[in-house]
Amino acid sequence: MSHFGVRPYPEPSESLSSYLLRLASLNGIPNITAMLRVLGYSQSSEKKLCHIRPYQLESMADALAPLLKRDAADIVSAFKNQADASLLYKPSRMIQDLRTQHIRICPHCIVSDGYLDFQWSMAHIAHCPKHHSLLLDSCPLCDQPFSLSSELFVGCPHCYHPWSDSPLESHKISSLEMQLWQVLTTPQADHQFLLDVITSTIAIYARPYDSVHQETIRVFHFSEYSHHVSKSYELIFSDKARKHWQRTCFEQRSGLMPLGDKAIYIPINNWLRQLGHYPMSLTPFIADKKSEPLSLLPEYQEFLKPLRLRLTTSVDDRRYQIPKRFLRELLPLSPHAFQRFITTHNESIIHQPPQKPVEIIDLKFIASTLANKVRHRSAQQIIVEPKSIGLSQHLTNINHLILDVLIDVVEGSLERLDSKRVYISAENYRNWLDVQLKKACSAPISAKKMKRTFGCPNDEFLHYMYTTEGVMGMAGAQYQLIKSLQRPMDLSVPAGAND
Ligand SMILES: [Zn+2]
Ligand SMILES: [Zn+2]
């Protein structure tokens, strides 16, 4: 073939795949695969059309140019913003690539215009900018995802349901979505930030619990995607919607009550974190304050790559899993202390596949194991806090006490798991402190720690007790300690310290 007989120009904002499809059908080429073959591409190139890169667009334009009897540069410029990585791709964004992998359509536009608009494939768009109706992610009749075939211009390629029958339902559009309709045509400086906000919301709203584990996400097809995006805008604007989400979270995760609010509201806090430093300053965008409750949870399983489905059998379980790195934010224990506690219950740790090793910890398991450690204070118990003097005098700290209460080394209870107050009987506390002191004295202690604990009344005195390794000798530490506690002195001195 030297050139195509019919050579239409692309329509404004027509998608590249729509243009190729039209070219094919006008020139008697049966389908998009055959069209790509004419251009010298393999069958697998069809999927790549959704995420075409600048150099791929250039080589496709080179292949098209002689067939269209047109300049390759003109072809590139017609589709340039569909391959513009600086606009469409951002690695740090929750949805990295704004281009959806599935075909989305406005049935009304298709009937009147006869082509697919590239904007419909943008992840942050819920509605057709012309008709203000929800975009279709699959056929409303047979629920099949759309395929690139020329039947699509008339109706569903699978069940032949015609688009001309589609009832027109226009919606009120938030001003944020309206503003973001212009991302392709008239990009503005704050668009990238606004895209961060809405894509984070879409992803976290789709899978609130997985979003804690997986930070980089592409949109996978699911049939109610547009509806979901529309609800995401609502979440940003509606106080009512957010409160509803908060309530749902609480109901779903009330088993985590012993671990405190931070653990219960991880998905919401994760969302606020993603939104960055001015989450709710978006309120001026509010267009429509009345809103129906969000239908959140169960999660949209189709939305994210179901990588973690392989890890656990029950959907519920995943709702309680967090990466180990989050533990420190949730619970007051040092990571070291917590690791010791966790590894005594190995079954709660699940390793993700090797390409991204993340230790996941089941919060529900921890909460249920520890629930009986959180109790009201009984009359016999005293309160021990981080600043309690006895702790430093016995060379220990509150984290050790919390840990020993948690793992049943000493009997006591905790005010909450996210606080650092321990309830313990005076006798138990005294005995525990004695053990801590002995432990501390039986191991070398660094001079730095010693000074921090007691202050340094006499540098010279401390100095001659150092061993060659730079740590204070055990007996020397004991000596200083006993002196500070004003108990009878034990004057044993480490060997060599008198030189
Ligand atoms: Zn439309
Ligand atoms: Zn259908």
XYZ file of C-alpha atoms and ligand atoms in Angstrom:
501
model
C 0.000 0.000 0.000
C 1.552 3.322 -1.044
C -0.939 5.492 0.829
C -4.435 5.362 2.324
C -7.345 6.227 -0.002
C -9.227 8.102 2.736
C -7.044 10.340 4.880
C -9.031 12.290 7.457
C -7.327 14.684 9.885
C -7.451 13.892 13.582
C -10.156 15.751 15.490
C -9.107 18.097 18.298
C -8.175 16.003 21.374
C -8.975 12.773 19.523
C -7.071 9.863 21.028
C -4.396 8.226 18.940
C -6.084 4.838 19.141
C -9.403 6.375 18.056
C -7.678 7.951 15.055
C -6.001 4.687 14.058
C -9.320 2.911 14.417
C -11.095 5.446 12.207
C -8.341 5.270 9.616
C -8.653 1.495 9.584
C -12.405 1.418 9.219
C -12.416 4.114 6.478
C -9.790 2.217 4.498
C -11.248 -1.254 4.748
C -8.752 -2.528 7.315
C -10.706 -4.944 9.509
C -9.438 -4.012 12.973
C -6.830 -2.219 15.047
C -4.479 -5.212 15.092
C -4.478 -5.301 11.299
C -3.931 -1.553 11.258
C -0.911 -1.863 13.527
C 0.436 -4.620 11.305
C 0.166 -2.286 8.303
C 2.276 0.179 10.290
C 4.808 -2.541 11.059
C 3.853 -3.263 14.652
C 3.264 -6.547 16.426
C -0.013 -7.576 18.008
C 1.158 -6.703 21.491
C 1.456 -3.031 20.548
C -2.282 -2.505 20.980
C -2.049 -2.288 24.766
C 0.940 0.011 24.568
C -1.162 2.584 22.720
C -2.671 3.561 26.086
C 0.725 4.478 27.500
C 2.588 5.629 24.438
C 5.904 7.410 25.007
C 7.284 10.347 23.014
C 9.816 8.269 21.058
C 7.154 5.667 20.270
C 4.865 8.387 18.989
C 7.652 9.669 16.765
C 8.304 6.279 15.229
C 4.586 5.742 14.697
C 4.345 9.137 12.993
C 7.225 8.108 10.739
C 5.286 4.992 9.754
C 2.060 6.937 9.215
C 3.551 9.879 7.300
C 3.896 8.242 3.835
C 0.501 6.524 4.172
C -1.178 9.833 4.961
C 1.009 11.835 2.588
C 1.651 14.204 5.478
C 4.610 15.483 7.491
C 5.578 13.244 10.421
C 6.048 16.381 12.517
C 2.396 17.365 11.982
C 1.238 13.939 13.099
C 3.401 14.129 16.213
C 2.097 17.559 17.123
C -1.528 16.421 16.814
C -1.013 13.769 19.500
C 1.884 15.280 21.417
C 0.133 15.886 24.726
C -1.008 12.256 24.806
C 2.615 11.189 25.167
C 3.818 14.096 27.284
C 5.581 12.433 30.185
C 6.129 15.668 32.095
C 2.388 16.092 32.316
C 1.089 12.564 32.469
C 3.715 10.725 34.453
C 5.062 11.444 37.925
C 6.841 8.729 39.908
C 6.032 10.194 43.320
C 2.325 10.421 42.591
C -0.058 7.848 44.041
C -1.296 7.087 40.516
C 1.907 7.477 38.567
C 0.533 7.351 35.042
C -2.606 9.400 34.552
C -3.625 7.374 31.512
C -6.019 4.568 32.348
C -5.409 1.184 30.828
C -9.030 0.631 29.976
C -11.111 2.422 27.358
C -13.643 4.907 28.705
C -16.316 6.619 26.671
C -19.057 9.220 26.700
C -21.820 7.503 24.695
C -23.405 10.866 23.851
C -20.215 12.347 22.428
C -19.527 9.199 20.435
C -22.954 9.366 18.824
C -22.632 13.045 17.903
C -18.875 13.250 17.108
C -17.867 9.751 16.063
C -14.485 9.543 17.785
C -12.909 8.932 21.215
C -11.662 11.915 23.176
C -8.262 11.415 24.764
C -9.367 13.197 27.955
C -11.705 10.312 28.756
C -8.700 8.161 29.525
C -7.401 10.461 32.242
C -7.493 8.833 35.679
C -8.717 11.917 37.507
C -11.720 12.546 35.261
C -15.133 11.213 36.180
C -17.455 13.111 33.846
C -17.670 14.071 30.205
C -16.691 17.748 30.030
C -19.396 18.389 27.434
C -22.330 16.456 28.839
C -21.440 16.384 32.548
C -22.506 12.736 32.586
C -20.443 9.927 34.100
C -18.051 8.296 31.651
C -18.687 4.624 30.975
C -15.969 2.159 32.030
C -17.808 -0.833 30.625
C -21.031 -1.591 28.832
C -24.058 -0.714 31.005
C -25.902 -3.703 29.573
C -23.416 -6.592 29.429
C -20.753 -5.096 31.756
C -17.954 -6.097 29.372
C -14.962 -3.777 29.149
C -14.707 -1.995 25.806
C -12.379 -3.158 23.082
C -10.837 -1.106 20.316
C -13.054 -1.970 17.407
C -15.019 0.156 14.984
C -18.325 -1.097 16.454
C -17.465 0.995 19.490
C -18.410 4.161 17.578
C -21.997 2.941 17.399
C -22.541 0.704 20.397
C -21.105 -2.001 22.629
C -18.742 -4.200 20.568
C -19.860 -7.226 22.599
C -23.661 -7.061 22.892
C -24.310 -4.357 20.249
C -26.263 -2.228 22.720
C -26.495 1.072 20.756
C -25.197 4.308 22.349
C -28.051 6.292 20.826
C -30.331 4.697 23.456
C -28.285 6.002 26.402
C -30.280 8.245 28.745
C -28.512 11.542 29.464
C -27.907 12.124 33.184
C -26.004 15.345 33.841
C -24.399 15.863 37.233
C -23.215 18.843 39.210
C -19.452 18.950 38.815
C -17.058 20.093 41.501
C -15.007 23.115 40.527
C -11.826 21.100 41.126
C -12.760 18.559 38.486
C -13.709 21.371 36.119
C -10.361 22.997 36.690
C -8.578 19.709 36.042
C -10.400 19.200 32.740
C -7.920 21.743 31.485
C -4.803 19.767 32.381
C -4.175 18.867 28.752
C -5.338 21.944 26.933
C -4.147 24.747 29.220
C -1.809 23.345 31.873
C -1.338 25.532 34.933
C 1.311 25.689 37.597
C -0.772 24.221 40.409
C -2.201 21.367 38.346
C 0.474 18.910 39.429
C -0.315 19.525 43.074
C -4.041 19.228 42.492
C -3.484 16.005 40.567
C -1.504 14.665 43.525
C -4.432 15.457 45.785
C -7.128 13.851 43.680
C -5.136 10.783 42.624
C -4.170 10.067 46.236
C -7.804 10.352 47.177
C -8.901 8.039 44.365
C -6.334 5.389 45.286
C -6.811 5.523 49.034
C -10.560 5.651 48.771
C -10.475 2.598 46.521
C -8.326 0.523 48.840
C -7.776 2.358 52.094
C -5.797 -0.454 53.678
C -3.634 -1.460 50.769
C -2.732 2.147 50.174
C -0.639 1.974 53.323
C 1.538 -0.718 51.745
C 1.608 0.242 48.136
C 2.584 3.740 47.272
C 2.846 3.552 43.530
C -0.277 2.551 41.771
C -1.721 2.457 38.317
C -5.399 2.339 37.624
C -6.650 -1.100 36.757
C -9.967 -1.517 35.108
C -13.101 -1.794 37.136
C -16.550 -1.150 35.887
C -17.507 1.627 38.284
C -14.334 3.604 38.040
C -15.979 6.908 37.005
C -18.425 6.651 39.854
C -15.516 6.030 42.173
C -13.620 9.096 40.926
C -16.722 11.206 41.346
C -17.021 10.026 44.954
C -13.365 10.838 45.522
C -14.005 14.468 44.654
C -16.843 14.365 47.122
C -14.527 13.120 49.835
C -12.319 16.152 49.353
C -15.174 18.611 49.491
C -17.697 17.180 51.845
C -17.265 17.211 55.568
C -20.175 14.800 55.785
C -18.433 12.343 53.467
C -15.263 12.466 55.533
C -17.169 11.919 58.768
C -18.895 8.971 57.196
C -15.534 7.541 56.216
C -14.229 8.045 59.725
C -17.225 6.201 61.155
C -16.809 3.322 58.716
C -13.163 3.073 59.637
C -13.997 2.922 63.294
C -16.616 0.224 62.781
C -14.292 -1.834 60.624
C -11.376 -1.566 62.977
C -12.859 -1.290 66.457
C -10.913 -4.434 67.350
C -7.876 -2.185 67.415
C -9.226 -0.058 70.238
C -6.507 -1.143 72.682
C -3.959 0.236 70.242
C -5.578 3.653 70.201
C -6.944 6.046 67.602
C -3.824 6.200 65.515
C -4.105 2.524 64.692
C -7.824 2.691 64.011
C -7.608 5.612 61.610
C -4.506 4.616 59.640
C -6.240 4.886 56.241
C -7.527 8.384 56.978
C -4.225 9.549 58.407
C -2.475 8.051 55.417
C -4.751 10.061 53.169
C -4.079 13.287 55.045
C -0.374 12.550 54.882
C -0.591 12.079 51.121
C -2.457 15.317 50.775
C 0.573 17.033 52.215
C 0.757 20.162 54.207
C -2.509 21.792 53.296
C -5.065 19.051 53.100
C -8.295 20.880 53.778
C -7.435 24.241 52.309
C -9.209 22.836 49.287
C -12.552 23.703 50.787
C -12.923 26.875 48.678
C -13.485 24.497 45.780
C -16.676 23.241 47.292
C -19.355 23.401 44.680
C -22.100 21.288 46.111
C -22.352 20.767 49.835
C -25.207 18.327 49.939
C -24.027 14.828 49.315
C -25.217 11.298 49.741
C -23.219 9.012 52.017
C -20.206 7.360 50.447
C -20.474 3.680 49.824
C -17.063 2.861 51.223
C -15.797 -0.601 51.936
C -15.715 -3.366 51.015
C -12.735 -2.274 49.050
C -12.635 -2.204 45.289
C -10.496 -5.252 44.836
C -10.072 -4.658 41.146
C -8.473 -1.306 41.593
C -4.965 -2.233 42.605
C -2.791 -5.022 41.399
C -3.918 -7.859 43.614
C -0.375 -8.640 44.644
C -1.228 -8.971 48.256
C -4.191 -11.220 47.645
C -1.654 -14.005 47.449
C -0.386 -13.256 50.924
C -3.468 -13.771 52.978
C -6.640 -15.676 52.441
C -9.159 -13.392 54.048
C -10.038 -9.891 52.899
C -10.649 -8.864 56.485
C -7.154 -9.750 57.561
C -5.564 -7.335 55.147
C -7.418 -4.487 56.751
C -5.338 -4.847 59.863
C -1.932 -5.227 58.341
C 0.594 -2.455 58.358
C 4.240 -2.331 57.357
C 6.606 -2.598 60.280
C 7.922 0.887 59.636
C 4.577 2.327 60.746
C 4.669 0.677 64.136
C 6.834 3.305 65.660
C 4.309 5.981 64.823
C 1.530 3.976 66.387
C 3.035 2.598 69.540
C 5.433 4.115 71.997
C 7.872 1.230 72.025
C 11.307 1.459 70.552
C 11.587 -0.507 67.278
C 14.071 -2.802 68.952
C 11.738 -3.547 71.831
C 8.858 -4.037 69.495
C 10.801 -6.345 67.238
C 11.544 -8.538 70.234
C 7.913 -8.599 71.084
C 6.784 -9.328 67.548
C 9.246 -12.059 66.807
C 7.882 -14.076 69.706
C 4.793 -14.336 67.489
C 6.359 -15.077 64.172
C 3.159 -16.001 62.419
C 2.068 -12.373 62.449
C 4.811 -11.326 60.100
C 4.290 -11.830 56.419
C 6.945 -11.108 53.859
C 5.936 -9.581 50.588
C 7.370 -11.032 47.400
C 11.119 -10.558 47.068
C 11.052 -7.550 44.750
C 9.693 -5.422 47.562
C 10.471 -6.942 50.916
C 8.231 -5.275 53.466
C 7.533 -6.814 56.813
C 3.853 -6.662 57.468
C 2.496 -6.855 60.938
C -1.029 -7.799 61.838
C -2.361 -5.121 64.147
C -5.459 -7.070 65.035
C -3.325 -9.886 66.339
C -1.282 -7.516 68.454
C -4.396 -5.776 69.695
C -6.087 -8.970 70.765
C -2.925 -10.318 72.365
C -2.380 -7.148 74.274
C -5.957 -6.215 75.030
C -5.798 -7.480 78.593
C -2.722 -5.379 79.264
C -4.769 -2.224 78.977
C -6.749 -1.898 82.198
C -7.918 0.649 84.720
C -5.581 1.245 87.594
C -6.365 -0.729 90.715
C -6.103 0.832 94.163
C -2.828 -0.957 94.921
C -1.090 0.199 91.787
C 1.142 3.202 91.418
C 1.688 5.113 88.189
C 5.074 4.962 86.495
C 5.784 7.529 83.803
C 8.790 8.224 81.572
C 10.014 10.875 84.014
C 9.720 8.720 87.132
C 13.025 9.143 88.937
C 13.340 5.523 90.000
C 13.792 4.512 86.368
C 16.889 6.585 85.684
C 18.323 5.822 89.098
C 18.185 2.159 88.215
C 19.672 2.735 84.766
C 16.555 1.797 82.877
C 13.668 3.534 81.133
C 9.941 3.287 80.608
C 10.244 1.348 77.339
C 11.832 -1.554 79.162
C 9.051 -1.541 81.706
C 6.325 -1.411 79.049
C 7.944 -4.253 77.177
C 8.296 -6.404 80.301
C 4.644 -5.798 81.143
C 3.662 -6.751 77.604
C 5.617 -9.975 77.566
C 4.625 -10.944 81.114
C 8.022 -10.543 82.753
C 6.405 -8.366 85.378
C 2.780 -8.027 86.353
C 1.274 -4.670 85.587
C -0.983 -2.921 83.136
C -0.927 -0.034 80.715
C -3.050 3.068 80.585
C -3.262 2.724 76.799
C -0.942 1.181 74.287
C -0.279 4.537 72.721
C 0.630 6.175 76.013
C 3.649 5.618 78.230
C 1.982 5.266 81.626
C 2.323 1.949 83.397
C 0.255 0.793 86.398
C 2.114 -1.536 88.720
C 2.100 -2.463 92.399
C 4.782 -0.727 94.447
C 6.287 -4.068 95.428
C 6.464 -5.368 91.864
C 7.986 -2.097 90.766
C 10.679 -2.213 93.474
C 11.602 -5.788 92.611
C 11.660 -5.040 88.906
C 13.886 -1.994 89.478
C 16.320 -4.096 91.494
C 16.575 -6.557 88.650
C 17.143 -3.742 86.164
C 19.898 -2.291 88.291
C 21.637 -5.625 88.559
C 21.312 -6.119 84.826
C 22.739 -2.695 84.145
C 25.611 -3.223 86.555
C 26.488 -6.600 85.187
C 27.225 -5.131 81.790
C 29.704 -2.413 80.882
C 28.040 0.931 80.508
C 29.360 3.688 78.309
C 30.725 6.742 80.087
C 28.431 8.890 77.953
C 25.375 7.121 79.218
C 26.688 7.229 82.742
C 27.201 10.977 82.545
C 23.779 11.466 81.054
C 22.184 9.489 83.808
C 23.941 11.047 86.788
C 25.313 14.282 85.520
C 29.061 14.599 85.901
C 30.162 15.932 89.224
C 33.777 15.048 88.743
C 35.202 14.404 85.298
C 38.582 13.376 86.639
C 37.059 10.781 88.877
C 35.075 9.327 86.009
C 38.139 9.425 83.828
C 40.316 7.024 85.790
C 37.607 4.421 85.788
C 37.548 4.098 81.997
C 38.818 0.896 80.599
C 40.924 0.874 77.475
C 37.806 0.240 75.367
C 36.406 3.578 76.436
C 33.621 2.161 78.546
C 33.295 2.549 82.236
C 34.198 -0.533 84.197
C 31.372 -2.428 85.739
C 32.497 -1.957 89.317
C 33.147 1.710 88.728
C 29.649 2.140 87.462
C 28.346 0.352 90.463
C 30.387 2.567 92.717
C 29.046 5.748 91.168
C 25.564 4.416 91.155
C 25.523 3.369 94.760
C 26.984 6.691 95.755
C 24.248 8.528 93.941
C 21.611 6.404 95.608
C 23.243 7.105 98.961
C 23.482 3.537 99.938
C 26.439 1.936 101.744
C 29.363 2.030 99.362
C 31.007 -0.979 97.897
C 34.557 0.217 97.282
C 35.631 -2.557 94.974
C 37.555 -0.954 92.140
C 38.179 -2.458 88.698
C 41.581 -3.954 88.095
C 43.977 -1.417 86.602
C 41.872 1.570 87.490
C 44.389 2.736 90.153
C 47.327 3.296 87.792
Zn -20.052 13.709 26.204
Zn -22.518 -4.709 25.975
